[in-house]
PDB file of C-alpha atoms in Angstrom:
ATOM      1  CA  MET A 907     -18.533 -21.633   0.779  1.00 40.00           C
ATOM      2  CA  SER A 908     -18.366 -18.207  -0.856  1.00 44.00           C
ATOM      3  CA  GLN A 909     -16.521 -17.997  -4.154  1.00 60.00           C
ATOM      4  CA  GLU A 910     -15.988 -14.234  -4.000  1.00 74.00           C
ATOM      5  CA  THR A 911     -12.372 -13.188  -4.176  1.00 80.00           C
ATOM      6  CA  VAL A 912     -10.944 -12.266  -0.794  1.00 81.00           C
ATOM      7  CA  THR A 913      -7.881 -10.390   0.364  1.00 82.00           C
ATOM      8  CA  ILE A 914      -5.758 -11.079   3.434  1.00 83.00           C
ATOM      9  CA  VAL A 915      -4.652  -7.715   4.856  1.00 82.00           C
ATOM     10  CA  THR A 916      -1.577  -7.978   7.094  1.00 83.00           C
ATOM     11  CA  GLN A 917      -0.102  -4.968   8.886  1.00 79.00           C
ATOM     12  CA  THR A 918       3.111  -5.398  10.836  1.00 83.00           C
ATOM     13  CA  SER A 919       5.767  -3.250  12.481  1.00 85.00           C
ATOM     14  CA  VAL A 920       9.405  -4.105  11.767  1.00 87.00           C
ATOM     15  CA  ARG A 921      12.427  -3.256  13.885  1.00 87.00           C
ATOM     16  CA  PRO A 922      14.397  -0.425  12.200  1.00 84.00           C
ATOM     17  CA  GLU A 923      17.593  -2.478  12.075  1.00 87.00           C
ATOM     18  CA  ALA A 924      15.746  -5.379  10.413  1.00 86.00           C
ATOM     19  CA  GLU A 925      14.067  -3.487   7.546  1.00 84.00           C
ATOM     20  CA  GLU A 926      16.417  -4.845   4.864  1.00 84.00           C
ATOM     21  CA  GLN A 927      16.268  -8.376   6.256  1.00 87.00           C
ATOM     22  CA  PHE A 928      12.456  -8.237   6.375  1.00 86.00           C
ATOM     23  CA  SER A 929      12.353  -7.002   2.790  1.00 82.00           C
ATOM     24  CA  ARG A 930      14.327 -10.071   1.681  1.00 84.00           C
ATOM     25  CA  TRP A 931      12.084 -12.297   3.799  1.00 86.00           C
ATOM     26  CA  GLN A 932       9.027 -10.801   2.128  1.00 82.00           C
ATOM     27  CA  VAL A 933      10.414 -11.492  -1.363  1.00 80.00           C
ATOM     28  CA  GLU A 934      10.987 -15.141  -0.417  1.00 83.00           C
ATOM     29  CA  THR A 935       7.475 -15.393   1.021  1.00 83.00           C
ATOM     30  CA  SER A 936       5.992 -13.861  -2.122  1.00 80.00           C
ATOM     31  CA  SER A 937       7.787 -16.423  -4.265  1.00 79.00           C
ATOM     32  CA  GLY A 938       6.396 -19.299  -2.209  1.00 80.00           C
ATOM     33  CA  ILE A 939       2.805 -18.091  -2.008  1.00 84.00           C
ATOM     34  CA  SER A 940       2.650 -17.506  -5.763  1.00 81.00           C
ATOM     35  CA  GLN A 941       2.570 -21.284  -6.272  1.00 81.00           C
ATOM     36  CA  LEU A 942      -0.516 -21.858  -4.123  1.00 85.00           C
ATOM     37  CA  PRO A 943      -3.845 -22.909  -5.681  1.00 87.00           C
ATOM     38  CA  GLY A 944      -6.265 -20.000  -5.742  1.00 88.00           C
ATOM     39  CA  PHE A 945      -3.630 -17.298  -5.304  1.00 87.00           C
ATOM     40  CA  ILE A 946      -4.197 -14.272  -7.562  1.00 85.00           C
ATOM     41  CA  GLU A 947      -1.773 -11.508  -6.604  1.00 80.00           C
ATOM     42  CA  GLN A 948       0.173  -9.905  -3.786  1.00 80.00           C
ATOM     43  CA  THR A 949       0.853  -6.239  -3.116  1.00 79.00           C
ATOM     44  CA  VAL A 950       3.454  -5.090  -0.576  1.00 79.00           C
ATOM     45  CA  LEU A 951       3.376  -1.490   0.673  1.00 77.00           C
ATOM     46  CA  PRO A 952       6.545  -0.536   2.587  1.00 79.00           C
ATOM     47  CA  PRO A 953       6.281   2.046   5.383  1.00 79.00           C
ATOM     48  CA  SER A 954       5.724   5.653   4.345  1.00 71.00           C
ATOM     49  CA  PRO A 955       6.498   7.677   7.512  1.00 70.00           C
ATOM     50  CA  PRO A 956       5.193   9.639   9.230  1.00 65.00           C
ATOM     51  CA  THR A 957       1.700   8.622   8.106  1.00 66.00           C
ATOM     52  CA  GLN A 958       2.112   4.890   7.485  1.00 72.00           C
ATOM     53  CA  VAL A 959       4.653   3.309   9.831  1.00 76.00           C
ATOM     54  CA  ASP A 960       3.773  -0.329   9.146  1.00 80.00           C
ATOM     55  CA  TRP A 961       4.447  -2.758   6.362  1.00 84.00           C
ATOM     56  CA  VAL A 962       1.155  -3.631   4.677  1.00 81.00           C
ATOM     57  CA  ILE A 963       0.808  -6.868   2.711  1.00 84.00           C
ATOM     58  CA  LEU A 964      -2.288  -7.549   0.603  1.00 82.00           C
ATOM     59  CA  GLN A 965      -2.660 -11.169  -0.545  1.00 84.00           C
ATOM     60  CA  ARG A 966      -5.601 -11.822  -2.870  1.00 84.00           C
ATOM     61  CA  PHE A 967      -7.178 -15.255  -3.400  1.00 88.00           C
ATOM     62  CA  ASP A 968      -9.985 -16.487  -5.625  1.00 86.00           C
ATOM     63  CA  SER A 969     -12.017 -17.828  -2.692  1.00 86.00           C
ATOM     64  CA  ASP A 970     -12.380 -17.751   1.065  1.00 82.00           C
ATOM     65  CA  ALA A 971     -11.341 -21.409   1.195  1.00 85.00           C
ATOM     66  CA  ALA A 972      -8.059 -20.729  -0.621  1.00 88.00           C
ATOM     67  CA  ALA A 973      -7.257 -17.843   1.734  1.00 86.00           C
ATOM     68  CA  ARG A 974      -7.994 -19.968   4.807  1.00 84.00           C
ATOM     69  CA  THR A 975      -5.812 -22.769   3.464  1.00 87.00           C
ATOM     70  CA  TRP A 976      -2.853 -20.373   3.332  1.00 87.00           C
ATOM     71  CA  LEU A 977      -3.626 -18.853   6.750  1.00 84.00           C
ATOM     72  CA  ASN A 978      -3.731 -22.284   8.395  1.00 83.00           C
ATOM     73  CA  SER A 979      -0.864 -23.852   6.454  1.00 86.00           C
ATOM     74  CA  PRO A 980       2.324 -25.121   8.128  1.00 86.00           C
ATOM     75  CA  GLU A 981       4.300 -23.228   5.462  1.00 87.00           C
ATOM     76  CA  ARG A 982       2.877 -19.901   6.647  1.00 85.00           C
ATOM     77  CA  ALA A 983       3.426 -20.859  10.300  1.00 85.00           C
ATOM     78  CA  ALA A 984       7.078 -21.599   9.550  1.00 87.00           C
ATOM     79  CA  ARG A 985       7.518 -18.314   7.666  1.00 86.00           C
ATOM     80  CA  ILE A 986       5.987 -16.329  10.548  1.00 85.00           C
ATOM     81  CA  GLU A 987       8.186 -18.083  13.094  1.00 85.00           C
ATOM     82  CA  GLY A 988      11.244 -17.113  11.059  1.00 86.00           C
ATOM     83  CA  ALA A 989      10.168 -13.474  10.905  1.00 86.00           C
ATOM     84  CA  ALA A 990       9.314 -13.112  14.607  1.00 86.00           C
ATOM     85  CA  PRO A 991      12.731 -11.696  15.685  1.00 88.00           C
ATOM     86  CA  MET A 992      12.376  -8.877  13.116  1.00 89.00           C
ATOM     87  CA  LEU A 993       8.972  -7.674  14.315  1.00 87.00           C
ATOM     88  CA  VAL A 994       7.680  -5.311  16.999  1.00 83.00           C
ATOM     89  CA  GLY A 995       4.421  -6.176  18.720  1.00 75.00           C
ATOM     90  CA  ARG A 996       1.660  -8.186  17.109  1.00 70.00           C
ATOM     91  CA  ASP A 997       0.550  -8.424  13.497  1.00 73.00           C
ATOM     92  CA  ASP A 998      -2.928  -7.340  12.490  1.00 75.00           C
ATOM     93  CA  VAL A 999      -4.234  -9.970  10.064  1.00 79.00           C
ATOM     94  CA  HIS A1000      -7.691  -9.650   8.510  1.00 75.00           C
ATOM     95  CA  VAL A1001      -9.598 -11.373   5.728  1.00 78.00           C
ATOM     96  CA  VAL A1002     -11.662  -8.983   3.601  1.00 76.00           C
ATOM     97  CA  SER A1003     -14.162 -10.109   0.993  1.00 73.00           C
ATOM     98  CA  ASP A1004     -13.862  -8.093  -2.207  1.00 63.00           C
ATOM     99  CA  GLY A1005     -17.640  -7.930  -2.273  1.00 56.00           C
ATOM    100  CA  ALA A1006     -17.871  -6.710   1.304  1.00 45.00           C
ATOM    101  CA  GLU A1007     -20.481  -4.442   2.844  1.00 45.00           C
ATOM    102  CA  GLY A1008     -19.904  -0.803   2.089  1.00 44.00           C
ATOM    103  CA  VAL A1009     -17.685  -1.349  -0.943  1.00 39.00           C
ATOM    104  CA  GLU A1010     -18.030   1.305  -3.626  1.00 42.00           C
ATOM    105  CA  SER A1011     -15.440   0.012  -6.087  1.00 37.00           C
ATOM    106  CA  LYS A1012     -13.319  -3.055  -6.753  1.00 37.00           C
ATOM    107  CA  GLY A1013     -10.231  -3.681  -4.670  1.00 40.00           C
ATOM    108  CA  VAL A1014      -9.516  -3.477  -0.963  1.00 40.00           C
ATOM    109  CA  LEU A1015      -7.832  -0.133  -0.451  1.00 42.00           C
ATOM    110  CA  PRO A1016      -8.220   1.952  -3.613  1.00 45.00           C
ATOM    111  CA  ALA A1017      -8.177   5.481  -2.155  1.00 50.00           C
ATOM    112  CA  PRO A1018      -5.050   7.655  -1.656  1.00 67.00           C
ATOM    113  CA  ILE A1019      -5.272   7.193   2.132  1.00 80.00           C
ATOM    114  CA  SER A1020      -7.129   4.695   4.303  1.00 80.00           C
ATOM    115  CA  VAL A1021      -7.391   3.718   7.934  1.00 82.00           C
ATOM    116  CA  VAL A1022      -7.878   0.120   9.045  1.00 83.00           C
ATOM    117  CA  ILE A1023      -9.634  -0.164  12.416  1.00 86.00           C
ATOM    118  CA  SER A1024      -9.871  -3.540  14.157  1.00 85.00           C
ATOM    119  CA  THR A1025     -12.069  -3.818  17.255  1.00 88.00           C
ATOM    120  CA  ARG A1026     -12.235  -6.615  19.833  1.00 88.00           C
ATOM    121  CA  VAL A1027     -15.771  -6.657  21.315  1.00 91.00           C
ATOM    122  CA  ARG A1028     -16.577  -7.914  24.808  1.00 91.00           C
ATOM    123  CA  PRO A1029     -18.347 -11.314  24.720  1.00 90.00           C
ATOM    124  CA  GLY A1030     -22.114 -10.839  24.656  1.00 91.00           C
ATOM    125  CA  SER A1031     -21.876  -7.199  23.516  1.00 90.00           C
ATOM    126  CA  GLU A1032     -22.063  -7.797  19.777  1.00 90.00           C
ATOM    127  CA  THR A1033     -25.594  -6.368  19.454  1.00 90.00           C
ATOM    128  CA  GLU A1034     -24.608  -3.116  21.180  1.00 91.00           C
ATOM    129  CA  TYR A1035     -21.491  -2.876  19.056  1.00 90.00           C
ATOM    130  CA  ARG A1036     -23.360  -3.331  15.765  1.00 89.00           C
ATOM    131  CA  ALA A1037     -25.824  -0.599  16.738  1.00 91.00           C
ATOM    132  CA  TRP A1038     -22.893   1.691  17.606  1.00 92.00           C
ATOM    133  CA  GLU A1039     -21.157   0.823  14.345  1.00 89.00           C
ATOM    134  CA  ARG A1040     -24.211   1.974  12.385  1.00 88.00           C
ATOM    135  CA  ARG A1041     -24.146   5.318  14.230  1.00 90.00           C
ATOM    136  CA  ILE A1042     -20.478   5.994  13.571  1.00 91.00           C
ATOM    137  CA  ALA A1043     -20.855   4.847   9.944  1.00 87.00           C
ATOM    138  CA  ALA A1044     -23.596   7.438   9.446  1.00 87.00           C
ATOM    139  CA  ALA A1045     -21.517  10.155  11.129  1.00 91.00           C
ATOM    140  CA  GLN A1046     -18.362   9.550   9.089  1.00 88.00           C
ATOM    141  CA  THR A1047     -20.210   9.856   5.772  1.00 85.00           C
ATOM    142  CA  LYS A1048     -20.557  13.573   6.578  1.00 88.00           C
ATOM    143  CA  ALA A1049     -16.804  14.040   7.067  1.00 90.00           C
ATOM    144  CA  VAL A1050     -14.938  16.188   4.536  1.00 89.00           C
ATOM    145  CA  GLY A1051     -13.040  14.057   2.017  1.00 86.00           C
ATOM    146  CA  PHE A1052     -14.805  10.801   2.927  1.00 84.00           C
ATOM    147  CA  LYS A1053     -14.638   8.374  -0.027  1.00 78.00           C
ATOM    148  CA  GLY A1054     -15.929   5.051   1.179  1.00 77.00           C
ATOM    149  CA  TYR A1055     -16.327   2.554   3.974  1.00 78.00           C
ATOM    150  CA  ARG A1056     -16.456  -1.169   4.424  1.00 78.00           C
ATOM    151  CA  PHE A1057     -17.206  -3.326   7.431  1.00 81.00           C
ATOM    152  CA  GLU A1058     -16.288  -6.943   8.140  1.00 78.00           C
ATOM    153  CA  PRO A1059     -17.518  -9.041  11.097  1.00 80.00           C
ATOM    154  CA  PRO A1060     -15.254 -11.620  12.767  1.00 80.00           C
ATOM    155  CA  ILE A1061     -14.490 -14.862  10.944  1.00 73.00           C
ATOM    156  CA  PRO A1062     -14.451 -17.946  13.232  1.00 70.00           C
ATOM    157  CA  LEU A1063     -10.975 -19.461  13.668  1.00 65.00           C
ATOM    158  CA  VAL A1064      -9.463 -16.771  11.396  1.00 65.00           C
ATOM    159  CA  GLN A1065     -10.254 -13.277  12.633  1.00 70.00           C
ATOM    160  CA  GLU A1066     -11.540 -12.428  16.112  1.00 78.00           C
ATOM    161  CA  ASP A1067     -12.012  -8.701  15.539  1.00 84.00           C
ATOM    162  CA  PHE A1068     -14.571  -6.584  13.757  1.00 87.00           C
ATOM    163  CA  LEU A1069     -12.851  -4.737  10.919  1.00 83.00           C
ATOM    164  CA  ALA A1070     -13.667  -1.313   9.443  1.00 84.00           C
ATOM    165  CA  ILE A1071     -11.795   0.308   6.541  1.00 82.00           C
ATOM    166  CA  LEU A1072     -12.346   4.027   5.893  1.00 82.00           C
ATOM    167  CA  ARG A1073     -11.133   5.713   2.713  1.00 81.00           C
ATOM    168  CA  PHE A1074     -10.384   9.430   2.420  1.00 85.00           C
ATOM    169  CA  ASP A1075      -9.096  11.666  -0.350  1.00 80.00           C
ATOM    170  CA  SER A1076      -6.185  13.080   1.681  1.00 82.00           C
ATOM    171  CA  GLU A1077      -4.229  12.673   4.895  1.00 81.00           C
ATOM    172  CA  ALA A1078      -5.416  16.036   6.174  1.00 85.00           C
ATOM    173  CA  ASN A1079      -9.089  15.141   5.832  1.00 88.00           C
ATOM    174  CA  LEU A1080      -8.570  11.693   7.342  1.00 87.00           C
ATOM    175  CA  GLN A1081      -6.768  13.184  10.338  1.00 88.00           C
ATOM    176  CA  LYS A1082      -9.483  15.821  10.705  1.00 91.00           C
ATOM    177  CA  TRP A1083     -12.068  13.054  11.067  1.00 92.00           C
ATOM    178  CA  LEU A1084      -9.913  10.972  13.443  1.00 90.00           C
ATOM    179  CA  ASP A1085      -9.418  14.011  15.700  1.00 91.00           C
ATOM    180  CA  SER A1086     -12.981  15.318  15.440  1.00 94.00           C
ATOM    181  CA  PRO A1087     -15.092  15.780  18.599  1.00 94.00           C
ATOM    182  CA  VAL A1088     -17.925  13.813  16.958  1.00 93.00           C
ATOM    183  CA  ARG A1089     -15.761  10.731  16.482  1.00 92.00           C
ATOM    184  CA  GLN A1090     -14.124  11.080  19.883  1.00 92.00           C
ATOM    185  CA  GLN A1091     -17.513  11.126  21.589  1.00 93.00           C
ATOM    186  CA  LEU A1092     -18.557   7.997  19.703  1.00 92.00           C
ATOM    187  CA  VAL A1093     -15.292   6.224  20.552  1.00 91.00           C
ATOM    188  CA  ASP A1094     -15.795   7.083  24.239  1.00 92.00           C
ATOM    189  CA  GLU A1095     -19.285   5.570  24.084  1.00 91.00           C
ATOM    190  CA  ALA A1096     -17.838   2.301  22.768  1.00 91.00           C
ATOM    191  CA  THR A1097     -15.547   1.670  25.752  1.00 90.00           C
ATOM    192  CA  ALA A1098     -18.381  -0.040  27.630  1.00 91.00           C
ATOM    193  CA  PHE A1099     -18.598  -2.914  25.137  1.00 90.00           C
ATOM    194  CA  THR A1100     -15.129  -3.109  23.539  1.00 90.00           C
ATOM    195  CA  GLU A1101     -11.959  -4.702  24.895  1.00 87.00           C
ATOM    196  CA  GLU A1102      -9.454  -3.041  22.543  1.00 84.00           C
ATOM    197  CA  PHE A1103      -9.042  -1.587  19.095  1.00 79.00           C
ATOM    198  CA  HIS A1104      -6.144  -0.819  16.790  1.00 79.00           C
ATOM    199  CA  THR A1105      -6.038   1.985  14.247  1.00 82.00           C
ATOM    200  CA  ARG A1106      -3.470   1.826  11.436  1.00 78.00           C
ATOM    201  CA  VAL A1107      -3.151   4.191   8.496  1.00 78.00           C
ATOM    202  CA  VAL A1108      -2.305   2.899   5.024  1.00 75.00           C
ATOM    203  CA  ARG A1109      -1.132   4.850   1.993  1.00 66.00           C
ATOM    204  CA  THR A1110      -2.455   3.149  -1.106  1.00 57.00           C
ATOM    205  CA  GLY A1111      -2.267   3.107  -4.875  1.00 40.00           C
ATOM    206  CA  PHE A1112       0.241   4.973  -7.031  1.00 36.00           C
ATOM    207  CA  ASP A1113       0.798   7.586  -4.323  1.00 41.00           C
ATOM    208  CA  HIS A1114       2.629   5.159  -2.026  1.00 37.00           C
ATOM    209  CA  TRP A1115       5.753   5.818  -4.130  1.00 42.00           C
ATOM    210  CA  PHE A1116       5.702   9.430  -2.992  1.00 47.00           C
ATOM    211  CA  ARG A1117       6.541  10.935   0.370  1.00 43.00           C
ATOM    212  CA  ALA A1118       3.847  11.795   2.895  1.00 41.00           C
ATOM    213  CA  GLU A1119       4.893  15.441   3.189  1.00 40.00           C
ATOM    214  CA  THR A1120       1.917  16.995   1.488  1.00 39.00           C
ATOM    215  CA  SER A1121       0.804  20.517   0.773  1.00 40.00           C
ATOM    216  CA  ALA A1122      -1.281  22.584   3.125  1.00 37.00           C
ATOM    217  CA  ALA A1123      -4.364  21.084   1.499  1.00 37.00           C
ATOM    218  CA  GLY A1124      -3.095  17.596   2.345  1.00 41.00           C
ATOM    219  CA  GLN A1125      -2.899  16.527  -1.303  1.00 52.00           C
ATOM    220  CA  PRO A1126      -0.209  14.369  -2.929  1.00 60.00           C
ATOM    221  CA  PRO A1127       1.873  15.831  -5.787  1.00 73.00           C
ATOM    222  CA  PRO A1128      -0.088  16.449  -9.017  1.00 78.00           C
ATOM    223  CA  ALA A1129      -0.415  13.380 -11.232  1.00 77.00           C
ATOM    224  CA  TRP A1130       1.546  14.982 -14.093  1.00 87.00           C
ATOM    225  CA  LYS A1131       4.545  15.541 -11.815  1.00 88.00           C
ATOM    226  CA  GLN A1132       4.345  11.980 -10.506  1.00 85.00           C
ATOM    227  CA  ASN A1133       4.238  10.707 -14.077  1.00 88.00           C
ATOM    228  CA  MET A1134       7.282  12.765 -15.067  1.00 92.00           C
ATOM    229  CA  MET A1135       9.260  11.324 -12.130  1.00 91.00           C
ATOM    230  CA  VAL A1136       8.248   7.781 -13.045  1.00 91.00           C
ATOM    231  CA  VAL A1137       9.280   8.234 -16.687  1.00 92.00           C
ATOM    232  CA  LEU A1138      12.626   9.699 -15.587  1.00 94.00           C
ATOM    233  CA  MET A1139      13.375   6.445 -13.744  1.00 93.00           C
ATOM    234  CA  LEU A1140      11.469   4.030 -15.973  1.00 93.00           C
ATOM    235  CA  TYR A1141      13.248   4.880 -19.237  1.00 93.00           C
ATOM    236  CA  PRO A1142      16.801   3.983 -18.108  1.00 95.00           C
ATOM    237  CA  VAL A1143      15.578   0.868 -16.297  1.00 93.00           C
ATOM    238  CA  VAL A1144      13.740  -0.444 -19.362  1.00 93.00           C
ATOM    239  CA  PHE A1145      16.584   0.480 -21.721  1.00 93.00           C
ATOM    240  CA  LEU A1146      19.369  -1.102 -19.659  1.00 93.00           C
ATOM    241  CA  PHE A1147      17.324  -4.209 -18.825  1.00 92.00           C
ATOM    242  CA  GLY A1148      16.607  -4.707 -22.508  1.00 91.00           C
ATOM    243  CA  LEU A1149      20.236  -4.127 -23.441  1.00 91.00           C
ATOM    244  CA  TRP A1150      21.930  -6.218 -20.758  1.00 93.00           C
ATOM    245  CA  VAL A1151      19.324  -8.855 -19.796  1.00 92.00           C
ATOM    246  CA  GLN A1152      16.373  -9.228 -22.149  1.00 89.00           C
ATOM    247  CA  GLY A1153      18.306  -9.147 -25.434  1.00 88.00           C
ATOM    248  CA  PRO A1154      21.378 -11.290 -24.683  1.00 90.00           C
ATOM    249  CA  LEU A1155      19.919 -13.592 -22.011  1.00 90.00           C
ATOM    250  CA  LEU A1156      16.140 -13.929 -22.326  1.00 89.00           C
ATOM    251  CA  ASP A1157      15.917 -13.618 -26.126  1.00 87.00           C
ATOM    252  CA  ARG A1158      19.140 -15.093 -27.512  1.00 88.00           C
ATOM    253  CA  GLU A1159      20.451 -17.370 -24.755  1.00 88.00           C
ATOM    254  CA  LEU A1160      17.143 -18.770 -23.423  1.00 90.00           C
ATOM    255  CA  GLY A1161      15.078 -18.214 -26.567  1.00 89.00           C
ATOM    256  CA  LEU A1162      11.998 -17.098 -24.655  1.00 89.00           C
ATOM    257  CA  PRO A1163       8.984 -15.863 -26.622  1.00 89.00           C
ATOM    258  CA  PHE A1164       8.810 -12.083 -26.875  1.00 87.00           C
ATOM    259  CA  ALA A1165       5.620 -11.948 -24.774  1.00 88.00           C
ATOM    260  CA  VAL A1166       7.283 -13.867 -21.922  1.00 88.00           C
ATOM    261  CA  ALA A1167      10.512 -11.854 -22.053  1.00 87.00           C
ATOM    262  CA  LEU A1168       8.529  -8.605 -22.099  1.00 89.00           C
ATOM    263  CA  PHE A1169       6.494  -9.692 -19.063  1.00 89.00           C
ATOM    264  CA  ILE A1170       9.680 -10.490 -17.111  1.00 92.00           C
ATOM    265  CA  GLY A1171      11.055  -7.087 -18.091  1.00 89.00           C
ATOM    266  CA  ASN A1172       7.910  -5.363 -16.833  1.00 89.00           C
ATOM    267  CA  VAL A1173       8.086  -7.164 -13.490  1.00 88.00           C
ATOM    268  CA  ALA A1174      11.754  -6.236 -13.087  1.00 89.00           C
ATOM    269  CA  SER A1175      11.080  -2.612 -14.025  1.00 89.00           C
ATOM    270  CA  VAL A1176       8.186  -2.143 -11.600  1.00 85.00           C
ATOM    271  CA  THR A1177      10.200  -3.777  -8.808  1.00 85.00           C
ATOM    272  CA  ALA A1178      13.135  -1.441  -9.429  1.00 88.00           C
ATOM    273  CA  LEU A1179      10.824   1.596  -9.392  1.00 87.00           C
ATOM    274  CA  ASN A1180       9.791   0.820  -5.827  1.00 80.00           C
ATOM    275  CA  TRP A1181      13.288   1.951  -4.796  1.00 81.00           C
ATOM    276  CA  LEU A1182      14.180   4.378  -7.579  1.00 88.00           C
ATOM    277  CA  VAL A1183      11.067   6.562  -7.551  1.00 85.00           C
ATOM    278  CA  PRO A1184      11.239   7.386  -3.808  1.00 81.00           C
ATOM    279  CA  TRP A1185      14.969   8.096  -4.275  1.00 83.00           C
ATOM    280  CA  ILE A1186      14.464  10.553  -7.132  1.00 88.00           C
ATOM    281  CA  ASN A1187      11.396  12.002  -5.419  1.00 81.00           C
ATOM    282  CA  GLY A1188      13.517  12.962  -2.432  1.00 79.00           C
ATOM    283  CA  ARG A1189      15.715  15.055  -4.715  1.00 85.00           C
ATOM    284  CA  PHE A1190      12.736  16.822  -6.265  1.00 89.00           C
ATOM    285  CA  ASP A1191      10.765  17.649  -3.099  1.00 81.00           C
ATOM    286  CA  TRP A1192      11.219  21.341  -3.799  1.00 85.00           C
ATOM    287  CA  TRP A1193       9.402  20.889  -7.142  1.00 90.00           C
ATOM    288  CA  LEU A1194       6.865  18.146  -6.392  1.00 85.00           C
ATOM    289  CA  GLN A1195       5.311  20.229  -3.627  1.00 75.00           C
ATOM    290  CA  PRO A1196       6.835  23.718  -3.792  1.00 79.00           C
ATOM    291  CA  LYS A1197       6.721  25.821  -0.650  1.00 69.00           C
ATOM    292  CA  SER A1198       7.930  28.926  -2.447  1.00 60.00           C
ATOM    293  CA  SER A1199       5.506  31.800  -2.919  1.00 65.00           C
ATOM    294  CA  ASN A1200       6.439  31.836  -6.625  1.00 78.00           C
ATOM    295  CA  ARG A1201       5.065  28.424  -7.510  1.00 80.00           C
ATOM    296  CA  LEU A1202       4.907  29.121 -11.245  1.00 86.00           C
ATOM    297  CA  ARG A1203       8.639  29.858 -11.422  1.00 88.00           C
ATOM    298  CA  THR A1204       9.457  26.776  -9.323  1.00 89.00           C
ATOM    299  CA  ASN A1205       7.257  24.584 -11.499  1.00 89.00           C
ATOM    300  CA  LEU A1206       8.843  25.871 -14.713  1.00 92.00           C
ATOM    301  CA  ILE A1207      12.360  25.312 -13.386  1.00 93.00           C
ATOM    302  CA  GLY A1208      11.477  21.775 -12.295  1.00 92.00           C
ATOM    303  CA  VAL A1209       9.911  20.915 -15.661  1.00 94.00           C
ATOM    304  CA  ALA A1210      12.991  22.278 -17.449  1.00 95.00           C
ATOM    305  CA  ILE A1211      15.332  20.160 -15.309  1.00 96.00           C
ATOM    306  CA  VAL A1212      13.294  16.981 -15.813  1.00 95.00           C
ATOM    307  CA  LEU A1213      13.061  17.562 -19.586  1.00 96.00           C
ATOM    308  CA  ALA A1214      16.819  18.138 -19.650  1.00 96.00           C
ATOM    309  CA  GLY A1215      17.237  14.836 -17.807  1.00 95.00           C
ATOM    310  CA  TYR A1216      15.165  13.097 -20.475  1.00 94.00           C
ATOM    311  CA  ALA A1217      17.316  14.630 -23.201  1.00 95.00           C
ATOM    312  CA  VAL A1218      20.583  13.632 -21.514  1.00 95.00           C
ATOM    313  CA  LEU A1219      19.419  10.035 -21.114  1.00 94.00           C
ATOM    314  CA  VAL A1220      18.325   9.790 -24.757  1.00 94.00           C
ATOM    315  CA  VAL A1221      21.600  11.260 -26.059  1.00 94.00           C
ATOM    316  CA  VAL A1222      23.785   9.079 -23.822  1.00 93.00           C
ATOM    317  CA  PHE A1223      21.948   5.867 -24.726  1.00 92.00           C
ATOM    318  CA  TRP A1224      21.868   6.835 -28.425  1.00 91.00           C
ATOM    319  CA  GLN A1225      25.560   7.683 -28.683  1.00 87.00           C
ATOM    320  CA  PHE A1226      27.204   5.141 -26.411  1.00 81.00           C
ATOM    321  CA  PHE A1227      25.026   2.000 -26.505  1.00 80.00           C
TER     322      PHE A1227
END
């Protein structure tokens, strides 16, 4: 049995009215899975419309056996049964080896934008499909913005589909490839030996905190602007958590070691940023990706406002806390 780390990639659509309920369900599931032998980490990417409309859950294990144990466990079956009324359609669940074919760097989905394509092949047509897969793999390497590719065959009793993950540097370049005549011709050729396939786009990495409305070039906001937004939200979260929770409760009341208390504070801060950064980002759309012809003026005004926000926070916390 392989001892390479593996990641379970789950993509699911949630009913709009059940988004908050599903979010709570996911937190409870995360808490339970964290106790399993072989579990390493979990990443949850909420929808980022219009590009990514699904919830994407990445669950990483230290071995294929540990991942299969979770997939086949009665605990997971019970959790899925409880979530069924919140969901639309079927889940796509795939197991990806972190040392898989076509990988160019560690991690499952490290690029700013990826597409996960699962294909159900007609019985007896696997040879034709693998030959076709090699042709489309060669073609997509020539696409503008292409960053990497990985391919996973079916896993008996776990995953019936062939899985391909394509990574691109921007949404615009990914969409250009998906809509290209070259790809469309290849997809048409595959209808003779495939039963069905699903294509789902995933925003990944630090950029999933930011909206999908990108510039004409299809690029996310510059990293320095993203960092300024994160600091604007991170500073008050860290300060107030330290003042109201870490100091009086974790340090004095519970007497936790500084390293443990600091770790808990970091987890709480990052969790809070998943809601706070998109919120503040929505109020700075005009600056993050200016549409004005005078971009320099817009950028300077935005920087001035953010720096003023820093100053106000420092003065308020200094004088009143």
